[in-house]
Coordinates of C-alpha atoms and ligand atoms in Angstrom, one line a residue:
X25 CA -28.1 -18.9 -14.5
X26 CA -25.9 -16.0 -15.5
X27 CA -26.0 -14.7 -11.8
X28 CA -25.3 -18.3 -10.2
X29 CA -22.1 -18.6 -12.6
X30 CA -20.8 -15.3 -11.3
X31 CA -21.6 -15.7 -7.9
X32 CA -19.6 -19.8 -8.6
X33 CA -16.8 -17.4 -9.5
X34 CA -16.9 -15.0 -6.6
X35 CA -17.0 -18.4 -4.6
X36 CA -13.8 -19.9 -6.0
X37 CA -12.1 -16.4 -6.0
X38 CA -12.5 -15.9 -2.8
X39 CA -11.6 -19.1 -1.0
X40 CA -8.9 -18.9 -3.2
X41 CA -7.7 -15.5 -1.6
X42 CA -8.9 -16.8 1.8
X43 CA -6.1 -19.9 1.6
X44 CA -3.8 -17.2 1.5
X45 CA -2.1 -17.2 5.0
X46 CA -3.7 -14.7 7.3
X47 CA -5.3 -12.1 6.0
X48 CA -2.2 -9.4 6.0
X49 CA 0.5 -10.3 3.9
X50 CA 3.9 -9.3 4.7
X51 CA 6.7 -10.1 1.9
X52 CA 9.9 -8.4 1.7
X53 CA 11.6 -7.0 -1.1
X54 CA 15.8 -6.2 -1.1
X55 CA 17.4 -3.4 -3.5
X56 CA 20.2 -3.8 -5.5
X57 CA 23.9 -1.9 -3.9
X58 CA 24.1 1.2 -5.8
X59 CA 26.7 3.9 -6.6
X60 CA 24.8 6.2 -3.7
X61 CA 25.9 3.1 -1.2
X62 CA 29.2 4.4 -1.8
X63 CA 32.4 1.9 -1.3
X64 CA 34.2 0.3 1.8
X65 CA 32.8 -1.9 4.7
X66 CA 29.8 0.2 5.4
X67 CA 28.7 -0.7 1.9
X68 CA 29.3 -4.4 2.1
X69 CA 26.2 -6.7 1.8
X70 CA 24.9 -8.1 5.1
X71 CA 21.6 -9.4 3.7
X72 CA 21.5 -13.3 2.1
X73 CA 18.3 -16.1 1.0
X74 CA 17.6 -19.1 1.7
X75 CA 18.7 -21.1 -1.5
X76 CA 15.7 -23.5 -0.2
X77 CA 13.0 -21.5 0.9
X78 CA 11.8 -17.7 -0.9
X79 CA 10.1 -17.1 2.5
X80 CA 13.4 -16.7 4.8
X81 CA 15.6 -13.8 5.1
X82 CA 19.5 -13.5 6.5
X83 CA 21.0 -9.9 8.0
X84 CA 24.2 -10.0 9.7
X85 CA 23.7 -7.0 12.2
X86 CA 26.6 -6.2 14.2
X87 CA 28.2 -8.9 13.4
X88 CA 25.7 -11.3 14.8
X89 CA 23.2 -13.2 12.2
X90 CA 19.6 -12.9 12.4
X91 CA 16.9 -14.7 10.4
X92 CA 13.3 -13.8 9.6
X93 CA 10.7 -15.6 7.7
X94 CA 7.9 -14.1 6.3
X95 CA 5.7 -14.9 3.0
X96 CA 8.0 -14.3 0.5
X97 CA 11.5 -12.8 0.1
X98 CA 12.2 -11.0 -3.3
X99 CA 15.8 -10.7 -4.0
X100 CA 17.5 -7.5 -5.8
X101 CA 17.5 -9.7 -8.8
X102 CA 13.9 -9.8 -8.9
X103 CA 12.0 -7.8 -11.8
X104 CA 9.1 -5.1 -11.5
X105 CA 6.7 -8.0 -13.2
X106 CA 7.9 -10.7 -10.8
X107 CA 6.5 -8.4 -7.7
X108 CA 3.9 -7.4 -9.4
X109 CA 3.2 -11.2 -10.2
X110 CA 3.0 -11.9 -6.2
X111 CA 0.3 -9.5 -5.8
X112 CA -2.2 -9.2 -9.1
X113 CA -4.5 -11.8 -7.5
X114 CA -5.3 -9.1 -4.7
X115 CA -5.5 -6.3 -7.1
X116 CA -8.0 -8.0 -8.9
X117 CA -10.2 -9.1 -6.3
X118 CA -11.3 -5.4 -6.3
X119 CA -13.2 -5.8 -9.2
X120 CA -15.6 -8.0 -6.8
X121 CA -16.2 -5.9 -4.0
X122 CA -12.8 -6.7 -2.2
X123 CA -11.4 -3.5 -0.2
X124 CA -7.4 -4.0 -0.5
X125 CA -4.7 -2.1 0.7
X126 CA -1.1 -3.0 -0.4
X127 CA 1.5 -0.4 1.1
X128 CA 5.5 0.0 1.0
X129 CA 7.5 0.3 4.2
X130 CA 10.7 0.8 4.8
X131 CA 13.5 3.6 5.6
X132 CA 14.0 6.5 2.8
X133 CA 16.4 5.0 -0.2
X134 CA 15.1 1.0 0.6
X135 CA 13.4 1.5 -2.6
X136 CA 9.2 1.8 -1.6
X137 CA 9.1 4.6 -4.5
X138 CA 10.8 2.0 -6.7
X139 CA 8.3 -0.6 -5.6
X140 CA 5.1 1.4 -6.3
X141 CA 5.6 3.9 -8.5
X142 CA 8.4 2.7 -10.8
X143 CA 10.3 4.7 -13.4
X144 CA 8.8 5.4 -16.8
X145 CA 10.7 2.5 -18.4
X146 CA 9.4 0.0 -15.7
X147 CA 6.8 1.1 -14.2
X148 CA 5.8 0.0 -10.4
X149 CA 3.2 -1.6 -9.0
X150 CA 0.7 1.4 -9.4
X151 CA 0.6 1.7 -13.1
X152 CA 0.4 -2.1 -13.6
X153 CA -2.5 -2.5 -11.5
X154 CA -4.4 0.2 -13.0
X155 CA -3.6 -1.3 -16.4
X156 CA -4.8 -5.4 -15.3
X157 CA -7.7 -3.7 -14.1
X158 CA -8.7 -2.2 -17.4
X159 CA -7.9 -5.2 -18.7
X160 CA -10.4 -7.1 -16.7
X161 CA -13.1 -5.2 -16.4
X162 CA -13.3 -5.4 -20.6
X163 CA -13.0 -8.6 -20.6
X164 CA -16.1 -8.9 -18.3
X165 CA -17.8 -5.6 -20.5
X166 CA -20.3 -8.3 -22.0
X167 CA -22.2 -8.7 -18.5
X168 CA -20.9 -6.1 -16.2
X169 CA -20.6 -2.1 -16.7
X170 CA -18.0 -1.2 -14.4
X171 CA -16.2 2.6 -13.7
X172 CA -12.5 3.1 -12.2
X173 CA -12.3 6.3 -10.9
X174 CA -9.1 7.3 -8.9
X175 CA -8.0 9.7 -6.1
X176 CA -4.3 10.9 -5.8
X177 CA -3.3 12.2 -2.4
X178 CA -0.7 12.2 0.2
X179 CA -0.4 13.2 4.1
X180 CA 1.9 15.3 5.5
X181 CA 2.5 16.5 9.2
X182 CA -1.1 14.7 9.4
X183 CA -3.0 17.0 6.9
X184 CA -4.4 15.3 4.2
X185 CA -4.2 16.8 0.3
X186 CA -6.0 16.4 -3.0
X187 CA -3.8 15.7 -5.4
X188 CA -5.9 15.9 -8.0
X189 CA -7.7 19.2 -6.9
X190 CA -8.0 22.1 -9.5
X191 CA -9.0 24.5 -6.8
X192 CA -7.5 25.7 -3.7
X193 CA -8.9 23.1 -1.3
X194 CA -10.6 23.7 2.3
X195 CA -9.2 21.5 5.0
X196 CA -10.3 17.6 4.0
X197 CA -11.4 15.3 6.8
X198 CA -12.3 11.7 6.6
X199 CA -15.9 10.9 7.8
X200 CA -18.2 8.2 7.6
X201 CA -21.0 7.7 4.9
X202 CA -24.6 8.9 6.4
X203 CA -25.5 5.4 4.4
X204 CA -24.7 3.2 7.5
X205 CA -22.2 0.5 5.4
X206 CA -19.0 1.6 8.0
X207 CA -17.6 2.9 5.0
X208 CA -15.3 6.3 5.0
X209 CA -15.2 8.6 2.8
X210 CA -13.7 12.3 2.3
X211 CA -15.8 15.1 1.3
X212 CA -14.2 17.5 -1.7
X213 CA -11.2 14.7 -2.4
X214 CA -11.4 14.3 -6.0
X215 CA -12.3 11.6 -7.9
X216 CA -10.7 11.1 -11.5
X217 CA -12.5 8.2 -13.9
X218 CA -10.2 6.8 -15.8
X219 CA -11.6 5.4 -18.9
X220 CA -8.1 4.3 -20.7
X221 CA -4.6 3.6 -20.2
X222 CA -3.5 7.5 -21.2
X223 CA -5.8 8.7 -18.7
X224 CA -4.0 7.1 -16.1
X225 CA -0.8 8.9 -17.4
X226 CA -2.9 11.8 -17.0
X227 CA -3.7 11.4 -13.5
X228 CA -0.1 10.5 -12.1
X229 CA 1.6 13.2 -14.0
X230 CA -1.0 15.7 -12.3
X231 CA -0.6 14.0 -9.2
X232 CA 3.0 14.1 -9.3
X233 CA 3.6 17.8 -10.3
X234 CA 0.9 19.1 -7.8
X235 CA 3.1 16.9 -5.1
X236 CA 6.5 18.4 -5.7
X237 CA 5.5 22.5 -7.1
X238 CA 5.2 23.4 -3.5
X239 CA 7.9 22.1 -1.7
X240 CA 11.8 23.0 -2.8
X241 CA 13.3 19.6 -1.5
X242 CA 11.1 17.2 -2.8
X243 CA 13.1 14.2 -1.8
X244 CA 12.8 15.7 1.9
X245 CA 9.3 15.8 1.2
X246 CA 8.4 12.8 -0.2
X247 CA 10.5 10.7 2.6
X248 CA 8.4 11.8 5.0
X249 CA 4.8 11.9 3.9
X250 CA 2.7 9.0 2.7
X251 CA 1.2 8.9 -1.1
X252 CA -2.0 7.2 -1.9
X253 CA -3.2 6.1 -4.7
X254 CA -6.9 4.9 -3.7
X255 CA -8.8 3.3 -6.6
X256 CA -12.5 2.6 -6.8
X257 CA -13.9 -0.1 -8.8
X258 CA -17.8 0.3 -8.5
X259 CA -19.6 -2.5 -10.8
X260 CA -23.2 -3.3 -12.0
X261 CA -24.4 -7.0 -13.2
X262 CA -26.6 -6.0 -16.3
X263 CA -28.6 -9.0 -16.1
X264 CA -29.7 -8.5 -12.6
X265 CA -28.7 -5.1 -11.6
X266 CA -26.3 -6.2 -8.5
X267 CA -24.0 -4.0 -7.6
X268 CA -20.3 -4.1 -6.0
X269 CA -17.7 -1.9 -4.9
X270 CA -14.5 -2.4 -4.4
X271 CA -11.4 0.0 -3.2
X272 CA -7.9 -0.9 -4.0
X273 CA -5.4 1.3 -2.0
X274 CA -1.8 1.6 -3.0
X275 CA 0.3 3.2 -0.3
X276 CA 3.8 4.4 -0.4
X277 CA 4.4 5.1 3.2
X278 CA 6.9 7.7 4.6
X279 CA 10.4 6.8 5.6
X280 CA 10.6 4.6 8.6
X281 CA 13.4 5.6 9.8
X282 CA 13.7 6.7 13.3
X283 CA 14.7 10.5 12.9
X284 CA 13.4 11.6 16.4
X285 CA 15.8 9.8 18.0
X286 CA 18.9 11.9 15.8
X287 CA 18.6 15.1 17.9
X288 CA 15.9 16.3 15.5
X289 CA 14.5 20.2 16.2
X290 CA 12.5 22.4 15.7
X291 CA 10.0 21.9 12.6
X292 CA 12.3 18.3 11.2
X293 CA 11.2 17.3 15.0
X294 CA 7.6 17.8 14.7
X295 CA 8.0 16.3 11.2
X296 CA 9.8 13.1 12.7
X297 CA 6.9 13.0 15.3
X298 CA 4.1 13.2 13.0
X299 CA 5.7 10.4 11.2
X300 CA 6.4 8.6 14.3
X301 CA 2.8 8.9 15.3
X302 CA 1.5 7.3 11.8
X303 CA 4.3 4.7 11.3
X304 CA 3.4 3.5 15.1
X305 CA -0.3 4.1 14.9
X306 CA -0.4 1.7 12.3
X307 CA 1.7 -0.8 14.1
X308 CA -0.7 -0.2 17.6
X309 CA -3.9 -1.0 15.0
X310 CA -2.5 -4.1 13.9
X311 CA -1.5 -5.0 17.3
X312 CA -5.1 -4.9 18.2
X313 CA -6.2 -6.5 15.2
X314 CA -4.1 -9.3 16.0
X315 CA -5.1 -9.8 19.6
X316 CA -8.6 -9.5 18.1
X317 CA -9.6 -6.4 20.6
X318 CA -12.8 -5.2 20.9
X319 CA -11.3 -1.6 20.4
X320 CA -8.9 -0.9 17.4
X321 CA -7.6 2.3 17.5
X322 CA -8.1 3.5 13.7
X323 CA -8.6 6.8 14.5
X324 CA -5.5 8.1 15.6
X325 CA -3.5 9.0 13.0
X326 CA -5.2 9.9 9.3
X327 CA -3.2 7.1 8.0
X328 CA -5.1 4.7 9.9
X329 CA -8.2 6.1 9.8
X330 CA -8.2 6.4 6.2
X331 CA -6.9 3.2 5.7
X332 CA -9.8 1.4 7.8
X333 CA -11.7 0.0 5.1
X334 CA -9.1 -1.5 4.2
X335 CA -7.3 -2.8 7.1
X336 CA -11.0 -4.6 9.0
X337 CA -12.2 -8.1 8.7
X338 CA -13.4 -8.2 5.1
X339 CA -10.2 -6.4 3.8
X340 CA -7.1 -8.0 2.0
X341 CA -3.8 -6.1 3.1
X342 CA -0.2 -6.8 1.9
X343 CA 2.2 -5.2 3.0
X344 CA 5.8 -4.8 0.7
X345 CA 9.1 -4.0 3.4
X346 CA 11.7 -2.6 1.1
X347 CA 15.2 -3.3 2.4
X348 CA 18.4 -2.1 2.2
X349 CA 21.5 -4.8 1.4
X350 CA 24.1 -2.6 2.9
X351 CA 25.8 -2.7 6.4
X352 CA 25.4 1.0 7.3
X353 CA 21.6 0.7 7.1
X354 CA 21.5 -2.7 9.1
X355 CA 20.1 -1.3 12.1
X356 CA 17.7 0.4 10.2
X357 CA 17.0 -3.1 8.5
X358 CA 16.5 -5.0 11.6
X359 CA 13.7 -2.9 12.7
X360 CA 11.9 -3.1 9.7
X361 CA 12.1 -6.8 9.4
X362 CA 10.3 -7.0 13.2
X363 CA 8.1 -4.7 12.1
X364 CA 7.3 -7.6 9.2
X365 CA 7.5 -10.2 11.2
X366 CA 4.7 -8.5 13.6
X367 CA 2.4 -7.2 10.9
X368 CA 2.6 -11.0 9.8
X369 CA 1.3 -12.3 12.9
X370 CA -2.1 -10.7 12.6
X371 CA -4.6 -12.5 11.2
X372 CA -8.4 -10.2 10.6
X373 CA -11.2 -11.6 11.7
X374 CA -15.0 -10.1 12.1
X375 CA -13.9 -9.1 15.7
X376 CA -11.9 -6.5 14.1
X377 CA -14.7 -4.5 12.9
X378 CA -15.3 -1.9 15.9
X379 CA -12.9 1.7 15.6
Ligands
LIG17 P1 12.4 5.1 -1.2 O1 11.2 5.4 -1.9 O2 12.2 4.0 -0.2 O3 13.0 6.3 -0.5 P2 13.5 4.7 -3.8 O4 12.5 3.9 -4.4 O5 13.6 6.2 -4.1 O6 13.5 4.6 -2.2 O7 14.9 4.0 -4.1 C1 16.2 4.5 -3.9 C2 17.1 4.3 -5.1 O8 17.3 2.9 -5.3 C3 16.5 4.9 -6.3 O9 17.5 5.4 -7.1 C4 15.9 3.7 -7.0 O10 15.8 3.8 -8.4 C5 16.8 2.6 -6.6 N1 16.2 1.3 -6.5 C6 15.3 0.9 -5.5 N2 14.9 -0.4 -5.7 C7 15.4 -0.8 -6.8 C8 15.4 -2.0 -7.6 N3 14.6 -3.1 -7.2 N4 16.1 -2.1 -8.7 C9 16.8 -1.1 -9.2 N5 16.9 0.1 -8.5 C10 16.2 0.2 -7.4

């Protein structure tokens, strides 16, 4: 009986997430002006809501206004907990067997760190995730045993590294598991079990020094590779010994912004074009997802191909684009917000399942 409640909830649960629209969602979230945004008309607002609907968004480029609507617009009044609101039922559909990928796009300084990672006084979405799923899986401890482990990396310049690693590391490809499930995975990437909420301080304080001891300008850095944080939620039903896996992939992608086309050279040019080739891979993916092509092209960039679990048929994506208020970054805006507006179009379905 045990087994038909759970699988009841699974049902409900997932029609639930399933009346979400599409299956990629695309909300939007502005950053306050701040003292960097310095003064004059370049720093004047040119983004305004819809005192009406939470779903449109207003930029005055050029002097010309533009509107967008996408699933839901978060203002720079908006608090940590009211994002993180918008996207906990995701997170916790992990728990049964749900791959989900929830990533922050945007150009450098739109605020993507802000949104994921936080600061220690208000922590982003990554720490409150890891902390609702603890708080879930005990509440469930009576029937099910579950383990959270977590990996910690980033790409740069398309190489992928362990941020977790103790030891120098070989050279870390993504490959597919010899069990024939379609599923990826990457041979020598750690994987850290978290058994409490310290430990997950732990983990991101390793991660974080083992990202920024090797590079001197850690802001260049970190604007122009991606961070994941990929979670793993493997579970066991004690009564009847079914099992479930679920990966939850939080993404902080590089900086959007168009560098190649700023007379970039030398090694900032083959930067910009690595980033180019991610940022746009990603986009060409969804593009085929969304005309539901037979052939999706996960596999070229490491972004995408690592991110293919989590971007197919069965997969639940949001996607946060982090924007700038001010009028020097509008142009910059105004591509982000198409981009948002095409990643909202696509809606996974089982054709999406070939790479
Ligand atoms: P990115 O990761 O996109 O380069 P950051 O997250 O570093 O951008 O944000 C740039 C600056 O703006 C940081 O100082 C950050 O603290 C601040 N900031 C961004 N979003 C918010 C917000 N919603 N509320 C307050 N400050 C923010």
């Amino acid at each position: 009986r045990k087994y038909r409640r759970e699988l009841q909830l699974r049902k409900k649960c997932h029609n639930e997430l399933v009346r979400l629209k599409g299956n990629i969602r695309v909300i939007a979230r502005v950053r306050p002006i701040t003292k960097e945004d310095g003064e004059g008309p370049k720093a004047a607002n040119v983004v305004t809501f819809d005192p009406d609907d939470d779903a449109i968004i207003h930029l005055l480029h050029k002097g010309k206004p533009v509107s967008f609507e996408l699933d839901k617009v978060f203002s720079p009044g908006a608090s940590q907990q009211d994002v993180f609101q918008e996207v906990q039922a995701l997170i916790t559909s992990c728990i049964d067997g749900f791959n989900v990928c929830i990533f922050a796009y945007g150009q450098t300084g739109a605020g993507k760190t802000y949104t994921m990672e936080g600061t220690l006084e208000n922590p982003g979405i990554n720490q409150r995730a890891l902390q609702l799923l603890f708080s879930e899986v005990q509440e469930k401890a009576a029937d099910w045993e579950y383990t959270i482990t977590v990996s910690v990396t980033e790409i740069y310049n398309e190489v992928l590294r362990d941020l977790l690693g103790t030891e120098p590391q070989e050279k870390l490809e993504i490959r597919l598991c010899p069990d024939g499930s379609g599923r990826l995975y990457v041979p020598g990437l750690t994987e850290f079990r978290v058994q409490s909420v310290d430990d997950i301080n732990k983990v991101f304080e390793f991660g974080h020094n083992n990202r920024t001891t090797e590079f001197t300008n850690m802001n260049e850095h970190s604007s122009r590779s991606h961070a994941l944080l990929i979670v793993t939620v493997r579970g066991r039903d004690c009564s009847t010994g079914l099992r479930t896996t679920g990966k939850l992939n939080l993404v902080d992608l590089a900086g959007s912004e168009r560098v190649g086309k700023s007379g970039a050279e030398g090694s900032r040019l083959r930067e910009a074009q690595h980033i180019n080739k991610s940022l746009s891979a990603l986009g060409d993916v969804i593009a085929a997802l969304r005309s539901r092509q037979g052939h999706v092209p996960f596999r070229n960039s490491k972004l995408t191909y690592l991110l293919q679990d989590s971007l197919n048929g069965d997969s639940k994506t949001l996607m946060v684009v982090q924007v700038s208020p001010v009028e020097k970054n509008s142009g910059e805006t105004l591509y982000s917000l198409r981009f948002a507006e095409r990643v909202r179009s696509v809606e996974l379905g089982p054709g999406s399942r070939h790479t």
